[in-house]
Amino acid sequence: MTVKNLLVREIFDSRGEPTVEVCIVDGSGEEFFGQVPSGKSRGEREVFVLPPKAAKKAGELLNKKLRGKRFISITKFDRFLLKLDGTSDKKKFGGNVMLGASIAFTRGLAFEHKKEPWQILQKEFFPGKNIKRVPFIFSNVINGGVHANNDLDIQEYMIVVRIGRPVEKSVETLVGFYKKLGDFLGKRYKMKNLPIGDEGGYSLDFKNNFEPIHILGELIKKFRLRKDFQIGLDAAASGFYKGGWYMFAGARLSREELLKTYERYFRQAPMLVSVEDPFDENDGGGFAELLAAEKKKLIVGDDLTVTNPAAISAAGRGKLISGVIIKPNQIGTVSEACAAMKAAHKLGIKCIVSHRSGETADNFIIHLARAGGAYGVKIGAPVKERMSKFDELIRIYS
Ligand code: PGA
Ligand code: ZN
């Protein structure tokens, strides 16, 4: 694909925060876009994000360097960007600008080859691996932590949905469950308008951090969804780790005490199958202990691993995790996000391709999941801008 022009625009995400959209025009005047989400509970080791004004400037510079150049693969395009940037954390062009460009280029290349983006990704990065497995949907229906103004320390309470056929029906069941959960919470807490968190989940106050798990479990049973619905958490524990202690449920917990809390949750709620970032991003020992104690559960790295192939390999070899979150904007290019998935596959770690708390209508992550045969896709609640991802999921997995 030949890059005729590249333009960076400022757009606003679902939280009303500014982010970027990159447009690349190809030799025949066709336009391709890449919109980049933004995260609120970011990992310390994520790549640099340029603020919109600087991002636009970076775009102008990038345009000068790219104009008229032809690239035959995503790897070659990304390598060119990486070399131009020259920093280890993408400080010069910003991971947001580079990822937007990388996604727009991928779409352009797919168009040139008359293929879907997931097909072109699969061909280049996951050859011979035409994995048809439909992923689990991780849908965040109750929000806490920094994504909400309530008393929950745990950031996300998710429904983990096993998708059946037709795919549409599974999504409809999830949408129905989300509505019924709202009705239930409204009645129980006598609230007409339930507060909603950053990822579309209900964000009222609860009795304690376990109550949402209990309620989800009861409703799953009540609506006879046990076969296909399970429960997942994202503790996002870096968010409540202060001065060497976990500030949890009004108490100051040590690693061991928090570990015991998770073990109790797993025992009390057999439907609970996964916990993401159970400990601080610098407390790998906590991850390792939990994984050793709960071999059958999914212990997932997000802030810990930041979609970085080397960090994922290290966490896998150290037996810290059995699952990993893949967020392209944590690392900043499409080819590096694919390398992160490959690093995980190599060690038998399950990949969950994920959105961010500040989302756009861009559905690229679904294509990445399809290409790399992801175990799961994490999309938030089935509402508003997140629906475009559910729609794409239905389209490309049907
Ligand atoms: P984010 O967090 O606010 O950084 O997108 C989501 C997550 O922790 O998974
Ligand atoms: Zn997370």
JSON list of N, CA, C and O in Angstrom, two decimals, residues 336-354:
[
{"chain": "A", "resi": 336, "resn": "GLU", "atom": "N", "xyz": [3.55, -5.31, 17.06]},
{"chain": "A", "resi": 336, "resn": "GLU", "atom": "CA", "xyz": [3.99, -5.65, 18.42]},
{"chain": "A", "resi": 336, "resn": "GLU", "atom": "C", "xyz": [2.86, -6.29, 19.23]},
{"chain": "A", "resi": 336, "resn": "GLU", "atom": "O", "xyz": [3.11, -7.17, 20.06]},
{"chain": "A", "resi": 337, "resn": "ALA", "atom": "N", "xyz": [1.61, -5.86, 19.00]},
{"chain": "A", "resi": 337, "resn": "ALA", "atom": "CA", "xyz": [0.48, -6.49, 19.69]},
{"chain": "A", "resi": 337, "resn": "ALA", "atom": "C", "xyz": [0.38, -7.97, 19.25]},
{"chain": "A", "resi": 337, "resn": "ALA", "atom": "O", "xyz": [0.10, -8.85, 20.06]},
{"chain": "A", "resi": 338, "resn": "CYS", "atom": "N", "xyz": [0.63, -8.21, 17.95]},
{"chain": "A", "resi": 338, "resn": "CYS", "atom": "CA", "xyz": [0.61, -9.60, 17.45]},
{"chain": "A", "resi": 338, "resn": "CYS", "atom": "C", "xyz": [1.77, -10.40, 18.05]},
{"chain": "A", "resi": 338, "resn": "CYS", "atom": "O", "xyz": [1.60, -11.58, 18.41]},
{"chain": "A", "resi": 339, "resn": "ALA", "atom": "N", "xyz": [2.92, -9.76, 18.18]},
{"chain": "A", "resi": 339, "resn": "ALA", "atom": "CA", "xyz": [4.07, -10.44, 18.78]},
{"chain": "A", "resi": 339, "resn": "ALA", "atom": "C", "xyz": [3.76, -10.80, 20.24]},
{"chain": "A", "resi": 339, "resn": "ALA", "atom": "O", "xyz": [4.18, -11.85, 20.74]},
{"chain": "A", "resi": 340, "resn": "ALA", "atom": "N", "xyz": [3.02, -9.93, 20.91]},
{"chain": "A", "resi": 340, "resn": "ALA", "atom": "CA", "xyz": [2.63, -10.20, 22.31]},
{"chain": "A", "resi": 340, "resn": "ALA", "atom": "C", "xyz": [1.73, -11.44, 22.37]},
{"chain": "A", "resi": 340, "resn": "ALA", "atom": "O", "xyz": [1.90, -12.31, 23.24]},
{"chain": "A", "resi": 341, "resn": "MET", "atom": "N", "xyz": [0.81, -11.55, 21.40]},
{"chain": "A", "resi": 341, "resn": "MET", "atom": "CA", "xyz": [-0.07, -12.73, 21.37]},
{"chain": "A", "resi": 341, "resn": "MET", "atom": "C", "xyz": [0.73, -14.00, 21.10]},
{"chain": "A", "resi": 341, "resn": "MET", "atom": "O", "xyz": [0.51, -15.04, 21.70]},
{"chain": "A", "resi": 342, "resn": "LYS", "atom": "N", "xyz": [1.70, -13.87, 20.18]},
{"chain": "A", "resi": 342, "resn": "LYS", "atom": "CA", "xyz": [2.53, -15.04, 19.86]},
{"chain": "A", "resi": 342, "resn": "LYS", "atom": "C", "xyz": [3.34, -15.47, 21.08]},
{"chain": "A", "resi": 342, "resn": "LYS", "atom": "O", "xyz": [3.49, -16.67, 21.34]},
{"chain": "A", "resi": 343, "resn": "ALA", "atom": "N", "xyz": [3.88, -14.49, 21.81]},
{"chain": "A", "resi": 343, "resn": "ALA", "atom": "CA", "xyz": [4.67, -14.80, 23.01]},
{"chain": "A", "resi": 343, "resn": "ALA", "atom": "C", "xyz": [3.79, -15.56, 24.01]},
{"chain": "A", "resi": 343, "resn": "ALA", "atom": "O", "xyz": [4.24, -16.51, 24.65]},
{"chain": "A", "resi": 344, "resn": "ALA", "atom": "N", "xyz": [2.54, -15.15, 24.12]},
{"chain": "A", "resi": 344, "resn": "ALA", "atom": "CA", "xyz": [1.61, -15.81, 25.05]},
{"chain": "A", "resi": 344, "resn": "ALA", "atom": "C", "xyz": [1.31, -17.23, 24.58]},
{"chain": "A", "resi": 344, "resn": "ALA", "atom": "O", "xyz": [1.40, -18.19, 25.34]},
{"chain": "A", "resi": 345, "resn": "HIS", "atom": "N", "xyz": [0.99, -17.37, 23.28]},
{"chain": "A", "resi": 345, "resn": "HIS", "atom": "CA", "xyz": [0.68, -18.69, 22.71]},
{"chain": "A", "resi": 345, "resn": "HIS", "atom": "C", "xyz": [1.80, -19.69, 22.99]},
{"chain": "A", "resi": 345, "resn": "HIS", "atom": "O", "xyz": [1.56, -20.83, 23.34]},
{"chain": "A", "resi": 346, "resn": "LYS", "atom": "N", "xyz": [3.02, -19.22, 22.81]},
{"chain": "A", "resi": 346, "resn": "LYS", "atom": "CA", "xyz": [4.20, -20.07, 22.96]},
{"chain": "A", "resi": 346, "resn": "LYS", "atom": "C", "xyz": [4.26, -20.73, 24.33]},
{"chain": "A", "resi": 346, "resn": "LYS", "atom": "O", "xyz": [4.73, -21.85, 24.50]},
{"chain": "A", "resi": 347, "resn": "LEU", "atom": "N", "xyz": [3.77, -20.00, 25.34]},
{"chain": "A", "resi": 347, "resn": "LEU", "atom": "CA", "xyz": [3.84, -20.50, 26.71]},
{"chain": "A", "resi": 347, "resn": "LEU", "atom": "C", "xyz": [2.50, -21.02, 27.21]},
{"chain": "A", "resi": 347, "resn": "LEU", "atom": "O", "xyz": [2.31, -21.27, 28.40]},
{"chain": "A", "resi": 348, "resn": "GLY", "atom": "N", "xyz": [1.55, -21.15, 26.28]},
{"chain": "A", "resi": 348, "resn": "GLY", "atom": "CA", "xyz": [0.23, -21.68, 26.66]},
{"chain": "A", "resi": 348, "resn": "GLY", "atom": "C", "xyz": [-0.60, -20.71, 27.49]},
{"chain": "A", "resi": 348, "resn": "GLY", "atom": "O", "xyz": [-1.50, -21.11, 28.22]},
{"chain": "A", "resi": 349, "resn": "ILE", "atom": "N", "xyz": [-0.30, -19.43, 27.36]},
{"chain": "A", "resi": 349, "resn": "ILE", "atom": "CA", "xyz": [-1.08, -18.41, 28.09]},
{"chain": "A", "resi": 349, "resn": "ILE", "atom": "C", "xyz": [-2.24, -17.95, 27.22]},
{"chain": "A", "resi": 349, "resn": "ILE", "atom": "O", "xyz": [-2.06, -17.66, 26.04]},
{"chain": "A", "resi": 350, "resn": "LYS", "atom": "N", "xyz": [-3.43, -17.89, 27.81]},
{"chain": "A", "resi": 350, "resn": "LYS", "atom": "CA", "xyz": [-4.63, -17.53, 27.04]},
{"chain": "A", "resi": 350, "resn": "LYS", "atom": "C", "xyz": [-4.71, -16.02, 26.83]},
{"chain": "A", "resi": 350, "resn": "LYS", "atom": "O", "xyz": [-4.54, -15.25, 27.78]},
{"chain": "A", "resi": 351, "resn": "CYS", "atom": "N", "xyz": [-4.99, -15.63, 25.58]},
{"chain": "A", "resi": 351, "resn": "CYS", "atom": "CA", "xyz": [-5.06, -14.20, 25.25]},
{"chain": "A", "resi": 351, "resn": "CYS", "atom": "C", "xyz": [-6.50, -13.68, 25.30]},
{"chain": "A", "resi": 351, "resn": "CYS", "atom": "O", "xyz": [-7.40, -14.28, 24.71]},
{"chain": "A", "resi": 352, "resn": "ILE", "atom": "N", "xyz": [-6.68, -12.57, 25.98]},
{"chain": "A", "resi": 352, "resn": "ILE", "atom": "CA", "xyz": [-7.98, -11.89, 25.99]},
{"chain": "A", "resi": 352, "resn": "ILE", "atom": "C", "xyz": [-7.75, -10.50, 25.39]},
{"chain": "A", "resi": 352, "resn": "ILE", "atom": "O", "xyz": [-7.09, -9.65, 25.99]},
{"chain": "A", "resi": 353, "resn": "VAL", "atom": "N", "xyz": [-8.24, -10.31, 24.16]},
{"chain": "A", "resi": 353, "resn": "VAL", "atom": "CA", "xyz": [-8.03, -9.03, 23.48]},
{"chain": "A", "resi": 353, "resn": "VAL", "atom": "C", "xyz": [-9.05, -8.03, 24.05]},
{"chain": "A", "resi": 353, "resn": "VAL", "atom": "O", "xyz": [-10.23, -8.34, 24.16]},
{"chain": "A", "resi": 354, "resn": "SER", "atom": "N", "xyz": [-8.56, -6.85, 24.42]},
{"chain": "A", "resi": 354, "resn": "SER", "atom": "CA", "xyz": [-9.40, -5.97, 25.23]},
{"chain": "A", "resi": 354, "resn": "SER", "atom": "C", "xyz": [-9.52, -4.53, 24.75]},
{"chain": "A", "resi": 354, "resn": "SER", "atom": "O", "xyz": [-8.60, -3.96, 24.17]}
]
